[in-house]
Amino acid sequence: MKNIGTERVKRGMAEMQKGGVIMDVINAEQAKIAEQAGAVAVMALERVPADIRAAGGVARMADPTIVEEVMKAVSIPVMAKCRIGHIIEARALESMGVDYIDESEVLTPADEMFHINKREFTVPFVCGARDLGEATRRIAEGASMLRTKGEPGTGNIVEAVRHMRIIMAQIRKVVNMNEDEIMTYAKELSAPYHVLLEIKKLGKLPLVNFAAGGVATPADAALMMHLGADGIFVGSGIFKSNNPEKFAKAIVEATTYYQDYHKIAELSKGLGEPMKGIDLSTLDKKDWMSERGQ
Amino acid sequence: MKIGILALQGSYFDHQKYFVKLGVETILVKTPEQLDEIDGLVLPGGESTTMRTLIDRYNFMSKLKSFCSNKPVFGTCAGMVLLAKENTGFPTHIGVLNVKLKRNAFGRQVNSFEETVYINGIGDVEGVYIRAPYIEVASDYVEVLGKHKEVIVAVKQNNILATSFHPELTEDLKIGRYFINMIVQHNKKNKE
């Protein structure tokens, strides 16, 4: 019998993206630039995170016209964002045949208590996580892929680094724990016990975990790969730089060859201005997107 | 015996784990020179457009073409797209497998599915299809190994094995064993 939307098919889709770069785009032209640069998927948006941040107000699911335009323009998978907890935005995107949904803190949350029950969907979801507690809660809700929650639209890698460091350290801790100790650690992290047990058994997360938020240069992408990311999301970093084509290509190559430091040096030469970026100590606490939807 | 897995992008770690389970030595192929060290090559699942971009940028193509014309190679999903002589509506990549192939032929991700598939000479195999291609036309030199309903999803042409589905995402090792046997036969013939 033919089975669609199984866990293996949804998680498997993310496995195919590994070692690749997923780029935010706002129209067909940008999507084509991303595809030609070697992106493994594009995220169709109405605005990139830096512009969402600048615009303020309530950020919602993109106009489906834009998503459709991007789906028509490229043969690689197309992702789109819905608000945290917004079941209907997610259903609408699923009905359009979007390949992956990002239940994303970049948009204004629709529900401050609950995330979407992602198991009920045929389309797979990616969710952000700052630590193993968040990561395992999202896994238990049925996410098929994870990513860090680096502060979006800031061009500042520091938060993504923090999240990746924390998650990797907590995984090592679980793997080395005696099974007797895991329930108490689950209580500490507010983590589902069975997911921690699965991590202990596998020696790693059961899902692909990408870096996201603040990637602005090839070296940033390589750094995240070095720290254990399975791949890279780039939001504003490409189309807010002054040479998107060059940045897109360089970030793709740096992700593949992140251990080749000579290549990273070459790729970083004469790239031009990356996006300007924000020092996070100047960012008002209420403007932190990574605090949303824990 | 050493199997290389093209590690530019995609499910190469899954393939490595898969062949390690079968007790074979594996390496991840990141440079064209590494092709000289291996007895068989796996082209993994992933995004074929991305892999092609990186193949060109790192001058893999001529060495890949000669490897795939002479030694055993196994392509899954995107790997099959890389091997096909004709991809309807899309460019040809390595172009050594005499088939006409359709990309994303079963639809988008929401149509991705699992279903057991019967493979000639092997039996029932777990089939996991992710935005998978299928073969529209196979030329006379190509042996059709398996079909999903009416469409071709597994083929063999001399030293080339290709599937629309992803054995590397399953615990079903039969296809891997079949490929290892292809390498054994090839090495034996070369010694004679």
Short mmCIF file of C-alpha atoms in Angstrom, two decimals:
data_model
loop_
_atom_site.label_atom_id
_atom_site.label_comp_id
_atom_site.label_asym_id
_atom_site.label_seq_id
_atom_site.Cartn_x
_atom_site.Cartn_y
_atom_site.Cartn_z
CA MET A 1 0.00 0.00 0.00
CA LYS A 2 1.15 3.49 -0.82
CA ASN A 3 1.77 5.58 2.32
CA ILE A 4 2.25 9.35 2.12
CA GLY A 5 3.40 11.72 4.87
CA THR A 6 5.13 9.02 6.93
CA GLU A 7 7.79 10.00 9.45
CA ARG A 8 10.46 8.41 7.23
CA VAL A 9 9.35 10.33 4.15
CA LYS A 10 9.16 13.63 6.06
CA ARG A 11 12.47 13.23 7.88
CA GLY A 12 14.05 11.77 4.73
CA MET A 13 13.29 14.95 2.81
CA ALA A 14 15.49 16.85 5.31
CA GLU A 15 18.23 14.20 4.95
CA MET A 16 18.39 15.06 1.23
CA GLN A 17 19.05 18.71 2.08
CA LYS A 18 22.11 17.91 4.21
CA GLY A 19 25.34 19.72 3.44
CA GLY A 20 23.36 22.33 1.56
CA VAL A 21 22.25 25.93 1.82
CA ILE A 22 18.62 27.09 1.97
CA MET A 23 18.11 30.72 0.94
CA ASP A 24 15.39 33.27 1.69
CA VAL A 25 13.92 34.79 -1.48
CA ILE A 26 11.07 37.20 -2.15
CA ASN A 27 10.42 36.68 -5.86
CA ALA A 28 11.08 34.46 -8.89
CA GLU A 29 14.19 36.36 -9.91
CA GLN A 30 15.89 35.88 -6.53
CA ALA A 31 14.79 32.24 -6.47
CA LYS A 32 16.53 31.65 -9.79
CA ILE A 33 19.72 33.31 -8.55
CA ALA A 34 19.61 31.04 -5.49
CA GLU A 35 19.03 27.90 -7.59
CA GLN A 36 21.86 28.78 -9.97
CA ALA A 37 24.21 29.41 -7.06
CA GLY A 38 23.53 25.85 -5.86
CA ALA A 39 20.94 26.33 -3.10
CA VAL A 40 19.24 23.04 -2.09
CA ALA A 41 15.95 24.84 -1.41
CA VAL A 42 14.50 28.33 -1.16
CA MET A 43 12.31 29.90 1.50
CA ALA A 44 9.62 32.00 -0.17
CA LEU A 45 8.89 35.16 1.82
CA GLU A 46 7.20 38.51 1.42
CA ARG A 47 10.13 40.23 3.12
CA VAL A 48 13.51 39.01 4.34
CA PRO A 49 13.93 39.06 8.15
CA ALA A 50 15.97 42.31 8.16
CA ASP A 51 13.04 44.06 6.47
CA ILE A 52 10.48 42.39 8.74
CA ARG A 53 12.46 43.73 11.68
CA ALA A 54 12.61 47.21 10.15
CA ALA A 55 8.92 47.25 9.21
CA GLY A 56 7.64 46.28 12.68
CA GLY A 57 3.95 45.50 13.26
CA VAL A 58 2.50 42.00 12.86
CA ALA A 59 4.41 39.74 10.42
CA ARG A 60 2.23 37.03 8.84
CA MET A 61 2.41 34.21 6.29
CA ALA A 62 3.52 35.53 2.88
CA ASP A 63 0.99 36.32 0.17
CA PRO A 64 0.42 32.93 -1.55
CA THR A 65 0.93 34.65 -4.91
CA ILE A 66 4.61 35.10 -4.04
CA VAL A 67 4.94 31.50 -2.86
CA GLU A 68 3.33 30.28 -6.08
CA GLU A 69 5.54 32.48 -8.21
CA VAL A 70 8.63 31.00 -6.56
CA MET A 71 7.30 27.43 -6.87
CA LYS A 72 6.87 27.96 -10.60
CA ALA A 73 10.30 29.52 -11.04
CA VAL A 74 12.53 26.76 -9.63
CA SER A 75 12.80 22.96 -9.61
CA ILE A 76 14.39 22.76 -6.14
CA PRO A 77 12.11 22.43 -3.09
CA VAL A 78 10.26 25.51 -1.87
CA MET A 79 9.69 26.21 1.81
CA ALA A 80 7.44 28.84 3.37
CA LYS A 81 6.90 30.22 6.87
CA CYS A 82 3.78 30.18 9.00
CA ARG A 83 3.32 31.85 12.37
CA ILE A 84 3.97 29.74 15.46
CA GLY A 85 0.71 27.98 16.33
CA HIS A 86 -1.13 29.17 13.20
CA ILE A 87 -2.68 25.88 12.11
CA ILE A 88 -4.61 27.44 9.25
CA GLU A 89 -1.69 29.28 7.66
CA ALA A 90 0.10 25.92 7.74
CA ARG A 91 -2.87 24.10 6.19
CA ALA A 92 -3.12 26.75 3.46
CA LEU A 93 0.57 26.37 2.61
CA GLU A 94 0.24 22.59 2.65
CA SER A 95 -2.72 22.75 0.27
CA MET A 96 -0.59 24.73 -2.18
CA GLY A 97 1.98 21.94 -2.24
CA VAL A 98 4.76 23.78 -0.43
CA ASP A 99 7.55 21.26 0.23
CA TYR A 100 8.42 22.25 3.80
CA ILE A 101 6.89 24.63 6.36
CA ASP A 102 8.95 26.66 8.80
CA GLU A 103 6.92 27.31 11.96
CA SER A 104 8.90 30.43 12.55
CA GLU A 105 9.64 32.97 15.25
CA VAL A 106 10.53 35.45 12.48
CA LEU A 107 6.78 35.95 12.09
CA THR A 108 4.65 37.22 14.96
CA PRO A 109 3.38 34.20 16.94
CA ALA A 110 -0.33 33.40 16.62
CA ASP A 111 -0.34 31.27 19.75
CA GLU A 112 1.81 31.97 22.79
CA MET A 113 0.99 28.67 24.50
CA PHE A 114 0.97 25.97 21.85
CA HIS A 115 2.88 25.03 18.76
CA ILE A 116 1.18 23.23 15.86
CA ASN A 117 0.66 19.47 16.21
CA LYS A 118 2.82 18.73 13.21
CA ARG A 119 2.15 14.98 13.23
CA GLU A 120 -1.26 15.60 11.70
CA PHE A 121 0.22 17.08 8.53
CA THR A 122 1.46 15.44 5.35
CA VAL A 123 3.92 18.26 4.73
CA PRO A 124 7.06 18.21 6.90
CA PHE A 125 7.94 21.06 9.30
CA VAL A 126 11.18 22.68 10.38
CA CYS A 127 11.28 24.41 13.78
CA GLY A 128 13.83 26.51 15.64
CA ALA A 129 15.48 25.51 18.92
CA ARG A 130 17.90 27.27 21.26
CA ASP A 131 18.61 24.27 23.47
CA LEU A 132 17.87 20.58 23.79
CA GLY A 133 14.65 21.24 25.71
CA GLU A 134 13.16 23.21 22.84
CA ALA A 135 14.59 20.80 20.27
CA THR A 136 13.06 17.72 21.91
CA ARG A 137 9.69 19.41 22.49
CA ARG A 138 9.54 20.25 18.78
CA ILE A 139 10.53 16.69 17.88
CA ALA A 140 7.74 15.31 20.08
CA GLU A 141 5.27 17.66 18.36
CA GLY A 142 6.29 16.11 15.04
CA ALA A 143 8.88 18.47 13.56
CA SER A 144 10.93 16.70 10.85
CA MET A 145 13.90 19.08 10.83
CA LEU A 146 15.44 21.49 13.32
CA ARG A 147 17.41 24.70 13.08
CA THR A 148 19.01 27.15 15.50
CA LYS A 149 17.13 30.33 16.37
CA GLY A 150 19.96 32.76 15.71
CA GLU A 151 18.65 36.31 15.91
CA PRO A 152 17.07 36.79 12.46
CA GLY A 153 17.84 39.76 10.26
CA THR A 154 20.79 40.92 12.34
CA GLY A 155 23.70 39.55 10.30
CA ASN A 156 25.19 38.61 13.67
CA ILE A 157 26.16 34.95 14.11
CA VAL A 158 26.60 35.07 17.90
CA GLU A 159 23.18 33.65 18.86
CA ALA A 160 23.27 30.81 16.31
CA VAL A 161 26.69 29.87 17.69
CA ARG A 162 25.33 29.93 21.23
CA HIS A 163 22.40 27.67 20.32
CA MET A 164 24.53 25.17 18.42
CA ARG A 165 27.11 25.04 21.23
CA ILE A 166 24.42 24.51 23.87
CA ILE A 167 22.58 21.81 21.91
CA MET A 168 25.74 19.87 21.05
CA ALA A 169 26.96 20.02 24.67
CA GLN A 170 23.58 18.86 25.97
CA ILE A 171 23.52 15.97 23.48
CA ARG A 172 26.97 14.85 24.69
CA LYS A 173 25.70 15.02 28.25
CA VAL A 174 22.67 12.83 27.46
CA VAL A 175 24.75 10.32 25.53
CA ASN A 176 27.16 9.92 28.45
CA MET A 177 24.45 9.78 31.11
CA ASN A 178 23.44 6.68 32.90
CA GLU A 179 19.87 5.84 31.91
CA ASP A 180 18.83 6.28 35.59
CA GLU A 181 19.74 9.96 35.34
CA ILE A 182 17.77 10.81 32.23
CA MET A 183 14.36 11.38 33.83
CA THR A 184 15.77 14.05 36.12
CA TYR A 185 17.55 15.71 33.22
CA ALA A 186 14.27 15.58 31.27
CA LYS A 187 12.62 17.41 34.17
CA GLU A 188 15.40 20.02 34.18
CA LEU A 189 15.12 20.71 30.45
CA SER A 190 11.33 20.27 30.26
CA ALA A 191 12.21 17.69 27.64
CA PRO A 192 10.08 14.67 26.69
CA TYR A 193 11.74 11.66 28.35
CA HIS A 194 11.32 9.30 25.39
CA VAL A 195 13.04 11.70 22.98
CA LEU A 196 16.05 11.97 25.32
CA LEU A 197 16.21 8.17 25.47
CA GLU A 198 16.17 8.05 21.68
CA ILE A 199 19.03 10.59 21.54
CA LYS A 200 21.03 8.49 24.00
CA LYS A 201 20.48 5.41 21.86
CA LEU A 202 21.37 7.12 18.56
CA GLY A 203 24.24 9.19 19.96
CA LYS A 204 22.80 12.20 18.14
CA LEU A 205 19.57 14.04 17.35
CA PRO A 206 17.08 11.92 15.40
CA LEU A 207 16.60 14.85 12.99
CA VAL A 208 18.73 16.97 10.74
CA ASN A 209 19.73 20.24 12.48
CA PHE A 210 20.61 23.27 10.35
CA ALA A 211 22.09 26.58 11.42
CA ALA A 212 19.84 29.60 10.98
CA GLY A 213 19.86 33.25 11.96
CA GLY A 214 22.70 35.70 11.47
CA VAL A 215 24.74 33.93 8.76
CA ALA A 216 26.25 36.75 6.68
CA THR A 217 29.56 35.47 5.24
CA PRO A 218 31.13 32.25 3.88
CA ALA A 219 33.18 32.03 7.07
CA ASP A 220 29.99 32.23 9.17
CA ALA A 221 28.53 29.29 7.25
CA ALA A 222 31.74 27.26 7.63
CA LEU A 223 31.86 28.06 11.35
CA MET A 224 28.35 26.68 11.86
CA MET A 225 29.25 23.51 9.93
CA HIS A 226 32.35 23.15 12.07
CA LEU A 227 30.21 23.39 15.21
CA GLY A 228 28.02 20.53 14.02
CA ALA A 229 25.30 22.00 11.77
CA ASP A 230 24.03 19.68 9.02
CA GLY A 231 23.49 22.61 6.66
CA ILE A 232 22.76 26.32 6.53
CA PHE A 233 19.78 28.67 6.24
CA VAL A 234 20.69 32.13 4.98
CA GLY A 235 18.07 34.80 5.35
CA SER A 236 18.94 38.41 4.82
CA GLY A 237 22.65 37.58 4.37
CA ILE A 238 22.43 37.11 0.61
CA PHE A 239 19.96 39.59 -0.80
CA LYS A 240 20.94 42.31 1.69
CA SER A 241 24.60 42.11 0.64
CA ASN A 242 25.76 44.31 -2.21
CA ASN A 243 26.56 41.34 -4.48
CA PRO A 244 23.92 38.62 -3.93
CA GLU A 245 25.12 36.27 -6.70
CA LYS A 246 28.66 36.22 -5.43
CA PHE A 247 27.63 35.85 -1.78
CA ALA A 248 25.21 33.04 -2.64
CA LYS A 249 27.86 31.05 -4.52
CA ALA A 250 30.53 31.66 -1.89
CA ILE A 251 28.26 30.56 0.96
CA VAL A 252 27.31 27.36 -0.91
CA GLU A 253 30.96 26.47 -1.50
CA ALA A 254 32.01 27.34 2.04
CA THR A 255 29.31 24.99 3.34
CA THR A 256 30.54 22.07 1.21
CA TYR A 257 34.24 22.67 1.87
CA TYR A 258 34.04 24.04 5.41
CA GLN A 259 37.21 22.19 6.43
CA ASP A 260 39.28 23.63 3.58
CA TYR A 261 40.52 26.86 5.17
CA HIS A 262 42.52 27.95 2.17
CA LYS A 263 39.34 27.76 0.10
CA ILE A 264 37.42 29.79 2.70
CA ALA A 265 40.12 32.47 2.50
CA GLU A 266 39.83 32.51 -1.31
CA LEU A 267 36.05 32.67 -1.17
CA SER A 268 36.19 35.60 1.23
CA LYS A 269 38.38 37.74 -1.05
CA GLY A 270 36.79 40.82 -2.61
CA LEU A 271 33.24 39.80 -1.81
CA GLY A 272 32.20 43.38 -1.18
CA GLU A 273 30.01 44.59 1.65
CA PRO A 274 28.08 41.95 3.56
CA MET A 275 24.80 43.08 5.14
CA LYS A 276 25.46 45.73 7.74
CA GLY A 277 24.36 43.82 10.82
CA ILE A 278 23.29 44.71 14.35
CA ASP A 279 25.28 44.50 17.57
CA LEU A 280 22.87 42.58 19.80
CA SER A 281 23.75 44.58 22.92
CA THR A 282 22.02 47.51 21.22
CA LEU A 283 18.87 45.48 20.51
CA ASP A 284 15.94 46.15 22.83
CA LYS A 285 14.86 42.97 24.71
CA LYS A 286 11.32 43.23 23.28
CA ASP A 287 12.78 43.04 19.76
CA TRP A 288 14.41 39.62 20.29
CA MET A 289 12.68 37.15 18.00
CA SER A 290 14.41 34.06 19.40
CA GLU A 291 12.48 34.52 22.69
CA ARG A 292 9.25 33.72 20.85
CA GLY A 293 7.67 30.25 21.00
CA GLN A 294 9.78 28.25 23.43
CA MET B 1 36.95 -3.50 -1.64
CA LYS B 2 36.42 0.21 -1.19
CA ILE B 3 33.20 2.07 -2.01
CA GLY B 4 33.30 5.84 -2.49
CA ILE B 5 30.29 8.05 -1.88
CA LEU B 6 30.15 11.35 -3.73
CA ALA B 7 29.99 13.80 -0.81
CA LEU B 8 29.22 17.17 -2.36
CA GLN B 9 25.70 17.38 -0.95
CA GLY B 10 22.86 15.11 0.11
CA SER B 11 22.40 11.85 2.00
CA TYR B 12 26.04 10.74 1.79
CA PHE B 13 26.35 9.97 5.51
CA ASP B 14 23.27 7.74 5.29
CA HIS B 15 24.85 5.87 2.39
CA GLN B 16 28.08 5.52 4.33
CA LYS B 17 26.24 4.06 7.32
CA TYR B 18 24.30 1.78 4.99
CA PHE B 19 27.43 0.28 3.42
CA VAL B 20 29.28 0.11 6.75
CA LYS B 21 26.41 -2.13 7.94
CA LEU B 22 27.28 -4.40 5.02
CA GLY B 23 30.88 -4.58 6.22
CA VAL B 24 32.44 -2.64 3.34
CA GLU B 25 35.18 -0.04 3.61
CA THR B 26 33.84 3.37 2.52
CA ILE B 27 35.24 6.82 1.82
CA LEU B 28 33.54 10.16 1.24
CA VAL B 29 34.62 11.49 -2.14
CA LYS B 30 35.20 15.25 -1.99
CA THR B 31 37.88 15.63 -4.67
CA PRO B 32 38.13 14.12 -8.21
CA GLU B 33 41.46 12.40 -7.36
CA GLN B 34 39.72 10.21 -4.78
CA LEU B 35 37.92 8.44 -7.64
CA ASP B 36 41.21 6.65 -8.39
CA GLU B 37 41.17 4.93 -5.00
CA ILE B 38 37.77 3.24 -5.17
CA ASP B 39 36.20 0.11 -6.68
CA GLY B 40 32.65 1.40 -6.83
CA LEU B 41 30.92 4.78 -6.57
CA VAL B 42 27.63 5.80 -5.00
CA LEU B 43 25.82 8.92 -6.21
CA PRO B 44 23.57 9.73 -3.25
CA GLY B 45 20.16 11.31 -2.97
CA GLY B 46 20.00 15.07 -2.61
CA GLU B 47 19.42 17.98 -4.95
CA SER B 48 20.72 17.17 -8.41
CA THR B 49 20.94 20.84 -9.44
CA THR B 50 23.14 21.59 -6.43
CA MET B 51 25.33 18.55 -6.99
CA ARG B 52 25.75 19.47 -10.66
CA THR B 53 26.79 23.02 -9.75
CA LEU B 54 29.46 21.67 -7.40
CA ILE B 55 30.55 18.97 -9.90
CA ASP B 56 31.27 21.72 -12.44
CA ARG B 57 32.88 24.11 -10.02
CA TYR B 58 35.32 21.46 -8.83
CA ASN B 59 36.11 19.89 -12.22
CA PHE B 60 34.63 16.51 -11.38
CA MET B 61 32.87 15.95 -14.69
CA SER B 62 35.49 14.33 -16.93
CA LYS B 63 36.71 11.97 -14.22
CA LEU B 64 33.15 11.12 -13.23
CA LYS B 65 32.22 10.35 -16.83
CA SER B 66 35.13 7.99 -17.29
CA PHE B 67 34.56 6.33 -13.90
CA CYS B 68 30.86 5.78 -14.63
CA SER B 69 31.67 4.33 -18.08
CA ASN B 70 34.15 1.80 -16.71
CA LYS B 71 33.45 0.91 -13.09
CA PRO B 72 30.41 0.03 -10.98
CA VAL B 73 28.25 2.97 -9.96
CA PHE B 74 25.01 3.15 -7.99
CA GLY B 75 22.73 6.20 -8.17
CA THR B 76 19.72 6.80 -5.93
CA CYS B 77 17.13 9.46 -6.74
CA ALA B 78 19.24 12.56 -7.54
CA GLY B 79 22.04 10.11 -8.33
CA MET B 80 19.84 8.52 -10.98
CA VAL B 81 19.13 12.01 -12.41
CA LEU B 82 22.89 12.62 -12.63
CA LEU B 83 23.36 9.35 -14.55
CA ALA B 84 20.50 9.64 -17.07
CA LYS B 85 21.20 10.42 -20.71
CA GLU B 86 18.05 12.53 -20.98
CA ASN B 87 16.18 14.47 -18.29
CA THR B 88 12.89 15.75 -19.70
CA GLY B 89 12.92 19.55 -19.48
CA PHE B 90 16.27 19.66 -17.69
CA PRO B 91 19.94 19.41 -18.68
CA THR B 92 21.85 16.14 -18.94
CA HIS B 93 24.59 15.66 -16.36
CA ILE B 94 26.90 12.63 -16.52
CA GLY B 95 24.67 11.07 -19.20
CA VAL B 96 25.82 7.44 -19.24
CA LEU B 97 22.55 5.65 -18.50
CA ASN B 98 20.45 5.11 -21.63
CA VAL B 99 17.11 6.29 -20.29
CA LYS B 100 14.73 9.20 -20.57
CA LEU B 101 13.98 10.35 -17.05
CA LYS B 102 11.38 12.62 -15.49
CA ARG B 103 12.39 14.65 -12.42
CA ASN B 104 10.03 15.05 -9.43
CA ALA B 105 7.80 12.73 -11.43
CA PHE B 106 5.50 11.69 -8.59
CA GLY B 107 4.87 15.31 -7.57
CA ARG B 108 6.08 17.57 -4.79
CA GLN B 109 7.05 16.60 -1.22
CA VAL B 110 3.41 16.17 -0.08
CA ASN B 111 3.20 13.31 -2.62
CA SER B 112 6.39 11.61 -1.40
CA PHE B 113 5.57 8.06 -0.29
CA GLU B 114 6.63 4.60 0.86
CA GLU B 115 5.67 1.36 -0.85
CA THR B 116 7.25 -2.06 -1.19
CA VAL B 117 8.67 -2.67 -4.66
CA TYR B 118 9.52 -5.97 -6.33
CA ILE B 119 13.03 -6.05 -7.81
CA ASN B 120 13.97 -8.76 -10.31
CA GLY B 121 16.59 -11.09 -8.92
CA ILE B 122 16.25 -9.59 -5.43
CA GLY B 123 12.62 -9.81 -4.33
CA ASP B 124 10.55 -7.33 -2.31
CA VAL B 125 12.42 -4.22 -1.22
CA GLU B 126 11.31 -1.28 0.95
CA GLY B 127 10.79 1.72 -1.32
CA VAL B 128 11.05 5.25 0.12
CA TYR B 129 10.38 7.85 -2.59
CA ILE B 130 11.15 11.52 -1.91
CA ARG B 131 10.29 13.98 -4.68
CA ALA B 132 11.47 11.05 -6.74
CA PRO B 133 12.13 10.77 -10.46
CA TYR B 134 11.04 7.85 -12.62
CA ILE B 135 12.17 6.50 -15.96
CA GLU B 136 9.83 7.25 -18.85
CA VAL B 137 11.72 5.28 -21.49
CA ALA B 138 14.53 2.76 -21.09
CA SER B 139 16.55 1.83 -24.19
CA ASP B 140 17.24 -1.76 -25.21
CA TYR B 141 20.58 -1.97 -23.41
CA VAL B 142 18.90 -1.26 -20.10
CA GLU B 143 17.56 -4.03 -17.90
CA VAL B 144 14.41 -2.97 -16.05
CA LEU B 145 14.70 -4.30 -12.49
CA GLY B 146 11.61 -2.84 -10.88
CA LYS B 147 8.41 -0.92 -11.49
CA HIS B 148 6.01 1.07 -9.35
CA LYS B 149 2.65 0.41 -10.99
CA GLU B 150 3.44 1.07 -14.67
CA VAL B 151 6.55 3.23 -14.28
CA ILE B 152 10.18 2.15 -14.09
CA VAL B 153 11.91 2.84 -10.77
CA ALA B 154 14.98 0.54 -10.83
CA VAL B 155 17.34 -0.29 -13.70
CA LYS B 156 20.69 -1.88 -14.46
CA GLN B 157 22.92 -1.26 -17.46
CA ASN B 158 26.19 -3.22 -17.31
CA ASN B 159 28.02 -1.64 -14.36
CA ILE B 160 25.36 0.97 -13.63
CA LEU B 161 22.63 0.46 -11.02
CA ALA B 162 20.01 3.16 -10.42
CA THR B 163 16.89 3.48 -8.27
CA SER B 164 14.23 6.18 -7.86
CA PHE B 165 13.93 5.26 -4.19
CA HIS B 166 16.28 5.53 -1.20
CA PRO B 167 17.56 2.23 0.23
CA GLU B 168 19.91 4.32 2.43
CA LEU B 169 16.93 5.54 4.48
CA THR B 170 15.90 1.98 5.34
CA GLU B 171 17.31 -1.04 7.15
CA ASP B 172 16.70 -3.11 4.01
CA LEU B 173 20.22 -4.04 2.86
CA LYS B 174 19.30 -6.15 -0.17
CA ILE B 175 19.99 -3.52 -2.84
CA GLY B 176 23.34 -2.69 -1.24
CA ARG B 177 24.31 -6.35 -1.25
CA TYR B 178 23.34 -6.54 -4.93
CA PHE B 179 25.63 -3.57 -5.72
CA ILE B 180 28.53 -5.10 -3.77
CA ASN B 181 28.07 -8.24 -5.84
CA MET B 182 28.28 -6.14 -9.02
CA ILE B 183 31.65 -4.81 -7.82
CA VAL B 184 32.87 -8.32 -6.98
CA GLN B 185 31.92 -9.55 -10.46
CA HIS B 186 33.56 -6.55 -12.11
CA ASN B 187 36.81 -6.98 -10.16
CA LYS B 188 36.86 -10.70 -10.96
CA LYS B 189 36.40 -10.03 -14.69
CA ASN B 190 39.19 -7.44 -14.65
CA LYS B 191 41.62 -9.90 -13.10
CA GLU B 192 40.99 -12.54 -15.76
#
